[in-house]
Amino acid sequence: MLTIHEIQQEDWVRLLELMQQYRDRPMDSADATLVLIAEKTGYRQILTLDSDFLFYRIGNQGTFDIIQI
């Protein structure tokens, strides 16, 4: 199932906060958007080859469950 989430104007503040928080990696807007959606929905599973998702936290707490392929 594919779900599309629209980023709202008020979400940009959180996206910028995330990119600032992870500036040492550095986090781009695409990664920040995926973390934001995880925070909003509670979805933890992600299919990615990007190793940064091992370090990103959902809501500064939980980690992502990386789907292995």
Tab-separated table of N, CA, C and O in Angstrom, residues 5-69:
chain	number	residue	atom	x	y	z
A	5	HIS	N	1.792	11.628	1.848
A	5	HIS	CA	1.589	12.644	2.880
A	5	HIS	C	2.059	13.987	2.343
A	5	HIS	O	3.177	14.099	1.849
A	6	GLU	N	1.209	14.966	2.440
A	6	GLU	CA	1.553	16.306	1.980
A	6	GLU	C	2.202	17.080	3.128
A	6	GLU	O	1.677	17.099	4.240
A	7	ILE	N	3.344	17.679	2.843
A	7	ILE	CA	4.023	18.500	3.842
A	7	ILE	C	3.315	19.852	3.912
A	7	ILE	O	3.129	20.519	2.901
A	8	GLN	N	2.912	20.223	5.114
A	8	GLN	CA	2.192	21.469	5.332
A	8	GLN	C	3.176	22.609	5.621
A	8	GLN	O	4.319	22.369	6.010
A	9	GLN	N	2.720	23.813	5.460
A	9	GLN	CA	3.545	24.994	5.715
A	9	GLN	C	4.132	24.968	7.125
A	9	GLN	O	5.312	25.255	7.315
A	10	GLU	N	3.324	24.588	8.096
A	10	GLU	CA	3.793	24.579	9.486
A	10	GLU	C	4.829	23.475	9.755
A	10	GLU	O	5.524	23.504	10.781
A	11	ASP	N	4.958	22.506	8.856
A	11	ASP	CA	5.937	21.430	9.020
A	11	ASP	C	7.371	21.897	8.762
A	11	ASP	O	8.319	21.255	9.214
A	12	TRP	N	7.540	22.999	8.043
A	12	TRP	CA	8.891	23.452	7.685
A	12	TRP	C	9.730	23.801	8.904
A	12	TRP	O	10.944	23.583	8.907
A	13	VAL	N	9.109	24.272	9.944
A	13	VAL	CA	9.858	24.577	11.171
A	13	VAL	C	10.496	23.298	11.711
A	13	VAL	O	11.689	23.274	12.034
A	14	ARG	N	9.711	22.222	11.785
A	14	ARG	CA	10.245	20.954	12.290
A	14	ARG	C	11.307	20.379	11.348
A	14	ARG	O	12.317	19.839	11.794
A	15	LEU	N	11.087	20.491	10.042
A	15	LEU	CA	12.079	20.001	9.086
A	15	LEU	C	13.420	20.705	9.275
A	15	LEU	O	14.481	20.059	9.286
A	16	LEU	N	13.380	22.006	9.451
A	16	LEU	CA	14.622	22.764	9.675
A	16	LEU	C	15.269	22.389	11.004
A	16	LEU	O	16.495	22.310	11.103
A	17	GLU	N	14.452	22.140	12.025
A	17	GLU	CA	14.990	21.694	13.319
A	17	GLU	C	15.713	20.359	13.173
A	17	GLU	O	16.810	20.177	13.725
A	18	LEU	N	15.115	19.437	12.434
A	18	LEU	CA	15.740	18.133	12.225
A	18	LEU	C	17.058	18.257	11.465
A	18	LEU	O	18.063	17.638	11.839
A	19	MET	N	17.065	19.062	10.409
A	19	MET	CA	18.297	19.238	9.636
A	19	MET	C	19.391	19.885	10.477
A	19	MET	O	20.569	19.555	10.340
A	20	GLN	N	19.006	20.778	11.378
A	20	GLN	CA	19.969	21.392	12.290
A	20	GLN	C	20.470	20.371	13.307
A	20	GLN	O	21.666	20.288	13.596
A	21	GLN	N	19.554	19.580	13.848
A	21	GLN	CA	19.904	18.571	14.848
A	21	GLN	C	20.913	17.560	14.298
A	21	GLN	O	21.823	17.133	15.005
A	22	TYR	N	20.735	17.163	13.046
A	22	TYR	CA	21.595	16.152	12.428
A	22	TYR	C	22.584	16.763	11.434
A	22	TYR	O	23.005	16.111	10.490
A	23	ARG	N	22.992	17.984	11.660
A	23	ARG	CA	23.889	18.683	10.739
A	23	ARG	C	25.249	17.998	10.612
A	23	ARG	O	25.939	18.170	9.623
A	24	ASP	N	25.633	17.191	11.587
A	24	ASP	CA	26.915	16.496	11.528
A	24	ASP	C	26.897	15.331	10.533
A	24	ASP	O	27.950	14.834	10.160
A	25	ARG	N	25.714	14.889	10.056
A	25	ARG	CA	25.641	13.741	9.144
A	25	ARG	C	25.882	14.141	7.706
A	25	ARG	O	26.565	13.364	7.055
A	26	PRO	N	25.453	15.150	7.057
A	26	PRO	CA	24.328	16.057	7.296
A	26	PRO	C	23.019	15.479	6.742
A	26	PRO	O	23.026	14.718	5.799
A	27	MET	N	21.902	15.882	7.352
A	27	MET	CA	20.579	15.425	6.937
A	27	MET	C	20.052	16.354	5.839
A	27	MET	O	20.084	17.564	5.991
A	28	ASP	N	19.580	15.776	4.746
A	28	ASP	CA	18.979	16.603	3.698
A	28	ASP	C	17.463	16.672	3.905
A	28	ASP	O	16.919	16.029	4.806
A	29	SER	N	16.800	17.459	3.077
A	29	SER	CA	15.363	17.669	3.262
A	29	SER	C	14.561	16.391	3.013
A	29	SER	O	13.525	16.182	3.638
A	30	ALA	N	15.027	15.520	2.136
A	30	ALA	CA	14.317	14.262	1.880
A	30	ALA	C	14.334	13.380	3.132
A	30	ALA	O	13.301	12.830	3.529
A	31	ASP	N	15.505	13.244	3.761
A	31	ASP	CA	15.599	12.457	4.992
A	31	ASP	C	14.771	13.087	6.106
A	31	ASP	O	14.082	12.394	6.844
A	32	ALA	N	14.837	14.402	6.227
A	32	ALA	CA	14.075	15.108	7.262
A	32	ALA	C	12.576	14.880	7.074
A	32	ALA	O	11.842	14.698	8.049
A	33	THR	N	12.130	14.861	5.832
A	33	THR	CA	10.717	14.633	5.548
A	33	THR	C	10.290	13.240	5.990
A	33	THR	O	9.217	13.067	6.576
A	34	LEU	N	11.131	12.241	5.760
A	34	LEU	CA	10.800	10.878	6.186
A	34	LEU	C	10.752	10.761	7.707
A	34	LEU	O	9.876	10.081	8.253
A	35	VAL	N	11.652	11.435	8.393
A	35	VAL	CA	11.622	11.427	9.859
A	35	VAL	C	10.364	12.143	10.357
A	35	VAL	O	9.679	11.661	11.261
A	36	LEU	N	10.033	13.274	9.756
A	36	LEU	CA	8.827	14.017	10.137
A	36	LEU	C	7.575	13.158	9.977
A	36	LEU	O	6.737	13.104	10.891
A	37	ILE	N	7.451	12.470	8.855
A	37	ILE	CA	6.273	11.628	8.621
A	37	ILE	C	6.222	10.490	9.643
A	37	ILE	O	5.155	10.139	10.142
A	38	ALA	N	7.377	9.932	9.989
A	38	ALA	CA	7.413	8.888	11.021
A	38	ALA	C	6.942	9.448	12.359
A	38	ALA	O	6.220	8.778	13.105
A	39	GLU	N	7.345	10.670	12.677
A	39	GLU	CA	6.895	11.301	13.927
A	39	GLU	C	5.382	11.509	13.922
A	39	GLU	O	4.719	11.284	14.933
A	40	LYS	N	4.841	11.912	12.780
A	40	LYS	CA	3.412	12.213	12.696
A	40	LYS	C	2.543	10.951	12.668
A	40	LYS	O	1.431	10.958	13.191
A	41	THR	N	3.041	9.899	12.045
A	41	THR	CA	2.214	8.710	11.841
A	41	THR	C	2.519	7.573	12.812
A	41	THR	O	1.690	6.690	12.994
A	42	GLY	N	3.722	7.573	13.353
A	42	GLY	CA	4.134	6.466	14.205
A	42	GLY	C	4.709	5.295	13.426
A	42	GLY	O	5.105	4.291	14.007
A	43	TYR	N	4.749	5.408	12.097
A	43	TYR	CA	5.358	4.349	11.277
A	43	TYR	C	6.847	4.305	11.559
A	43	TYR	O	7.523	5.325	11.518
A	44	ARG	N	7.372	3.113	11.810
A	44	ARG	CA	8.789	2.964	12.133
A	44	ARG	C	9.561	2.208	11.058
A	44	ARG	O	10.772	2.296	10.991
A	45	GLN	N	8.874	1.443	10.230
A	45	GLN	CA	9.560	0.649	9.229
A	45	GLN	C	9.922	1.498	8.024
A	45	GLN	O	9.114	2.308	7.564
A	46	ILE	N	11.140	1.272	7.519
A	46	ILE	CA	11.587	2.007	6.351
A	46	ILE	C	12.465	1.099	5.503
A	46	ILE	O	13.265	0.329	6.029
A	47	LEU	N	12.275	1.174	4.201
A	47	LEU	CA	13.104	0.447	3.249
A	47	LEU	C	14.093	1.446	2.675
A	47	LEU	O	13.704	2.378	1.972
A	48	THR	N	15.355	1.298	3.027
A	48	THR	CA	16.364	2.256	2.594
A	48	THR	C	17.740	1.605	2.580
A	48	THR	O	17.980	0.633	3.306
A	49	LEU	N	18.601	2.150	1.761
A	49	LEU	CA	20.014	1.762	1.765
A	49	LEU	C	20.857	2.823	2.464
A	49	LEU	O	22.062	2.678	2.582
A	50	ASP	N	20.205	3.882	2.926
A	50	ASP	CA	20.863	5.011	3.579
A	50	ASP	C	21.168	4.660	5.039
A	50	ASP	O	20.268	4.540	5.860
A	51	SER	N	22.436	4.504	5.356
A	51	SER	CA	22.831	4.097	6.713
A	51	SER	C	22.549	5.167	7.764
A	51	SER	O	22.556	4.864	8.960
A	52	ASP	N	22.276	6.402	7.359
A	52	ASP	CA	21.954	7.452	8.324
A	52	ASP	C	20.707	7.128	9.129
A	52	ASP	O	20.553	7.576	10.265
A	53	PHE	N	19.806	6.326	8.561
A	53	PHE	CA	18.574	5.992	9.274
A	53	PHE	C	18.832	5.078	10.470
A	53	PHE	O	17.957	4.884	11.298
A	54	LEU	N	20.037	4.558	10.586
A	54	LEU	CA	20.425	3.831	11.792
A	54	LEU	C	20.616	4.794	12.961
A	54	LEU	O	20.535	4.401	14.116
A	55	PHE	N	20.872	6.074	12.662
A	55	PHE	CA	21.159	7.077	13.678
A	55	PHE	C	19.988	8.011	13.958
A	55	PHE	O	19.886	8.559	15.048
A	56	TYR	N	19.124	8.224	12.965
A	56	TYR	CA	17.999	9.130	13.152
A	56	TYR	C	17.037	8.568	14.191
A	56	TYR	O	16.822	7.360	14.276
A	57	ARG	N	16.443	9.448	14.953
A	57	ARG	CA	15.471	9.075	15.972
A	57	ARG	C	14.108	9.652	15.609
A	57	ARG	O	14.007	10.763	15.096
A	58	ILE	N	13.072	8.892	15.922
A	58	ILE	CA	11.703	9.339	15.680
A	58	ILE	C	11.245	10.050	16.936
A	58	ILE	O	11.118	9.432	17.991
A	59	GLY	N	11.032	11.333	16.848
A	59	GLY	CA	10.630	12.104	18.018
A	59	GLY	C	11.709	12.126	19.080
A	59	GLY	O	11.416	12.158	20.263
A	60	ASN	N	12.964	12.062	18.666
A	60	ASN	CA	14.116	12.054	19.579
A	60	ASN	C	14.118	10.843	20.501
A	60	ASN	O	14.759	10.853	21.537
A	61	GLN	N	13.368	9.805	20.165
A	61	GLN	CA	13.279	8.629	21.038
A	61	GLN	C	13.521	7.338	20.268
A	61	GLN	O	14.606	6.801	20.303
A	62	GLY	N	12.480	6.845	19.617
A	62	GLY	CA	12.547	5.544	18.964
A	62	GLY	C	13.390	5.543	17.707
A	62	GLY	O	13.641	6.576	17.100
A	63	THR	N	13.834	4.357	17.335
A	63	THR	CA	14.630	4.202	16.135
A	63	THR	C	13.767	3.630	15.007
A	63	THR	O	12.682	3.120	15.243
A	64	PHE	N	14.289	3.714	13.801
A	64	PHE	CA	13.618	3.123	12.650
A	64	PHE	C	13.878	1.620	12.626
A	64	PHE	O	14.935	1.157	13.047
A	65	ASP	N	12.902	0.882	12.111
A	65	ASP	CA	13.075	-0.535	11.834
A	65	ASP	C	13.418	-0.623	10.341
A	65	ASP	O	12.554	-0.403	9.492
A	66	ILE	N	14.678	-0.905	10.053
A	66	ILE	CA	15.139	-0.976	8.662
A	66	ILE	C	14.709	-2.305	8.078
A	66	ILE	O	15.002	-3.372	8.639
A	67	ILE	N	14.014	-2.251	6.950
A	67	ILE	CA	13.590	-3.467	6.248
A	67	ILE	C	14.777	-3.948	5.418
A	67	ILE	O	15.302	-3.215	4.590
A	68	GLN	N	15.196	-5.176	5.662
A	68	GLN	CA	16.314	-5.770	4.920
A	68	GLN	C	15.808	-6.346	3.602
A	68	GLN	O	14.760	-6.984	3.561
A	69	ILE	N	16.565	-6.096	2.535
A	69	ILE	CA	16.193	-6.673	1.236
A	69	ILE	C	17.239	-7.670	0.800
A	69	ILE	O	18.314	-7.718	1.274
